[in-house]
Coordinates of C-alpha atoms in Angstrom, one line a residue:
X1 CA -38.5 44.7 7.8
X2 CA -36.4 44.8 4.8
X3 CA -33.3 44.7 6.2
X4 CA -34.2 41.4 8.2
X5 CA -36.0 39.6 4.8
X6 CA -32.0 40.6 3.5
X7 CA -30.6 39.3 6.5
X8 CA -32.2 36.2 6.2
X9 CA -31.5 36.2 2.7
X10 CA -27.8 36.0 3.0
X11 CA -27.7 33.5 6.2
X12 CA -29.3 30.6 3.5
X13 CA -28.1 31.8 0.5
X14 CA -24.3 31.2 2.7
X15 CA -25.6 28.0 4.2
X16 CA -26.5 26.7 0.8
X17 CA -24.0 27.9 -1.3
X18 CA -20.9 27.4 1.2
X19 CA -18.8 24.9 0.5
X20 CA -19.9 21.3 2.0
X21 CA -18.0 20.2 4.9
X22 CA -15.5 16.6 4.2
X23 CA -14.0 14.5 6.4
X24 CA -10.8 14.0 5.8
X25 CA -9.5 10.5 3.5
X26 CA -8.0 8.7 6.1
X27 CA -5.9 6.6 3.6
X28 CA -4.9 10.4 2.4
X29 CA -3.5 11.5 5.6
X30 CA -1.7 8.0 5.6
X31 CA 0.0 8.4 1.9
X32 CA 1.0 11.9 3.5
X33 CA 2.5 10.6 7.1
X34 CA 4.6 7.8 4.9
X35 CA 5.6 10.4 2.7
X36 CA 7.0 12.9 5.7
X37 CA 8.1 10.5 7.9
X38 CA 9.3 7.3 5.7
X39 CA 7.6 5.6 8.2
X40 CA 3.7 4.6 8.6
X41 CA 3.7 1.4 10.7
X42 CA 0.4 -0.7 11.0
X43 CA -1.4 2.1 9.1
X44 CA -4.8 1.9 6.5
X45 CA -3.6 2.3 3.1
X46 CA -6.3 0.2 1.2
X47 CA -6.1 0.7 -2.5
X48 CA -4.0 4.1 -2.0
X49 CA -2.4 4.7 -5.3
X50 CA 1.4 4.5 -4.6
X51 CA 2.3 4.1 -8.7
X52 CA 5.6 4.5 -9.1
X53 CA 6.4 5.7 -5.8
X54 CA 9.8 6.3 -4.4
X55 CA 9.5 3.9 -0.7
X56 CA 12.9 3.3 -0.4
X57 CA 13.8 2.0 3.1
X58 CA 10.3 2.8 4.3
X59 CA 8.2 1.0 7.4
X60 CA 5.5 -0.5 6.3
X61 CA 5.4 -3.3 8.9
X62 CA 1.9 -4.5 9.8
X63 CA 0.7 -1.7 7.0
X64 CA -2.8 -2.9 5.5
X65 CA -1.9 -2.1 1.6
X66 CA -4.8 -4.7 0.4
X67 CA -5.6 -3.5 -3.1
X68 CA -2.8 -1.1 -3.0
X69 CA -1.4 0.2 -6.6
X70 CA 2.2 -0.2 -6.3
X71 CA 2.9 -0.5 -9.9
X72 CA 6.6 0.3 -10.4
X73 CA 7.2 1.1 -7.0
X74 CA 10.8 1.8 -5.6
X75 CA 10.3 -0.4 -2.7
X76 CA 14.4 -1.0 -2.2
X77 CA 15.1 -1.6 1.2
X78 CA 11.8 -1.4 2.4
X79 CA 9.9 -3.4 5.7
X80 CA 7.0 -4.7 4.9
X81 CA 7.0 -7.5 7.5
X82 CA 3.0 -8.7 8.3
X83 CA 1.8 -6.6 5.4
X84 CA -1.7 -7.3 4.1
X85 CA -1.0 -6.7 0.2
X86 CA -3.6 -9.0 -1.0
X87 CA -4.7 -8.2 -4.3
X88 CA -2.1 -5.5 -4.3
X89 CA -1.1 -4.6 -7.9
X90 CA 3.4 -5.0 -8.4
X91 CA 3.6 -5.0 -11.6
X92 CA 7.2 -4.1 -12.7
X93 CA 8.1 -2.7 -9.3
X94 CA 11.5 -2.7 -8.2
X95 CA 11.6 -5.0 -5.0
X96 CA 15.2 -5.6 -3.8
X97 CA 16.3 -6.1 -0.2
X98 CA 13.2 -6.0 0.4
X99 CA 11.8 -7.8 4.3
X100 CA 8.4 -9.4 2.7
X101 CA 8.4 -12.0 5.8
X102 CA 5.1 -13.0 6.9
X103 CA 3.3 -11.2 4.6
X104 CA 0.3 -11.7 2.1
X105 CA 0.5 -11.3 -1.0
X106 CA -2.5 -13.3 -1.9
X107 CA -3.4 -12.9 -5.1
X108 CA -0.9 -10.2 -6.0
X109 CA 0.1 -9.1 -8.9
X110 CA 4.0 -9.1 -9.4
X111 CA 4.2 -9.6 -13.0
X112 CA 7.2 -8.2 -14.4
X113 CA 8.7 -7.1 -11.2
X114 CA 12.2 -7.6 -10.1
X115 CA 12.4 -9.5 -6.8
X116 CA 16.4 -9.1 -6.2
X117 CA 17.5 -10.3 -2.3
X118 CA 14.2 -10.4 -1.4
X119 CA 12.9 -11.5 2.0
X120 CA 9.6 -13.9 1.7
X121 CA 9.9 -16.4 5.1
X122 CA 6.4 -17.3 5.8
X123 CA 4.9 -15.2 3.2
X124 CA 1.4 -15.7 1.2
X125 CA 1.8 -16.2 -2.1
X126 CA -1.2 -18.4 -2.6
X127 CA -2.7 -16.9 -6.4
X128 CA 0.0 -14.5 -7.1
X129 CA 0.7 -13.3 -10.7
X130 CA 5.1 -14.2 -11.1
X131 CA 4.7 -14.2 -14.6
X132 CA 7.7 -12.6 -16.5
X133 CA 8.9 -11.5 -12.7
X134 CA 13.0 -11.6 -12.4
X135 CA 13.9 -13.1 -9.4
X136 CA 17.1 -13.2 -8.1
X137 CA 18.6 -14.3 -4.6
X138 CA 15.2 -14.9 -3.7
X139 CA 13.7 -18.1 -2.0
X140 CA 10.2 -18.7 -3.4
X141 CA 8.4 -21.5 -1.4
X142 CA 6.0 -23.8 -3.5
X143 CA 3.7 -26.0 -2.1
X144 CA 1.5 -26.5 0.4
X145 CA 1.3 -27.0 4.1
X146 CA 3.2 -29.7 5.5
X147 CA 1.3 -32.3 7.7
X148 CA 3.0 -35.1 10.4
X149 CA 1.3 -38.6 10.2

């Protein structure tokens, strides 16, 4: 009898005290496959924490980055054509030859960012933060939406 009370014992005391299961963060994995493979196209990285990260010549086509922290990125080089970065945080990161096409960057915040040879065509700028942003080589369309009469 007392050795099946201690039995018992043990089995809860492990199933209470173990440590919980966790699924794994699937914007985690993400951060980890671009970081392996310089490459993570059409993937979830909403507001993954890339501050001051290296992304030179990285895919990030069709990546969803909205509310990304890319603060000082290295993003020389990179492909971020079709890339959700709305409400993306910039700020001073290093943005040269850089494919931005068709992208949004509603609402973004490039402030102090260096935009050198940079790609834009048919990019969302609608509410972006360009204050104190260097911008060289760069076409920066301002206006609206044309319409025929």
């Amino acid at each position: 009898m007392k050795t099946q009370i201690i039995a018992a014992a043990a089995a809860l005391t492990t199933m209470f005290l173990g440590a919980p299961a966790q699924a794994e963060n699937p914007v985690s994995s993400q951060v980890l496959k671009l970081n392996q493979t310089r490459e993570c196209y059409g993937c979830n990285l909403r507001g993954a924490n890339l501050r001051g990260a290296h992304l030179i010549g990285v895919d990030l086509r069709n990546a969803d980055l909205t509310g990304a922290n890319l603060e000082e990125a290295n993003l020389e080089g990179a492909d971020l054509t079709g890339a959700d970065l709305e409400g993306a945080n910039l700020e001073g990161a290093f943005i040269n030859s850089t494919t931005l096409n068709k992208a949004d960057l509603t609402n973004a915040n490039l402030s102090d960012s260096q935009l050198y040879s940079a790609q834009l065509e048919d990019a969302t700028l609608v509410g972006a933060n360009l204050e104190g942003a260097d911008i060289f080589n760069t076409s920066v369309g301002v206006g609206g939406e044309y319409l025929e009469e």
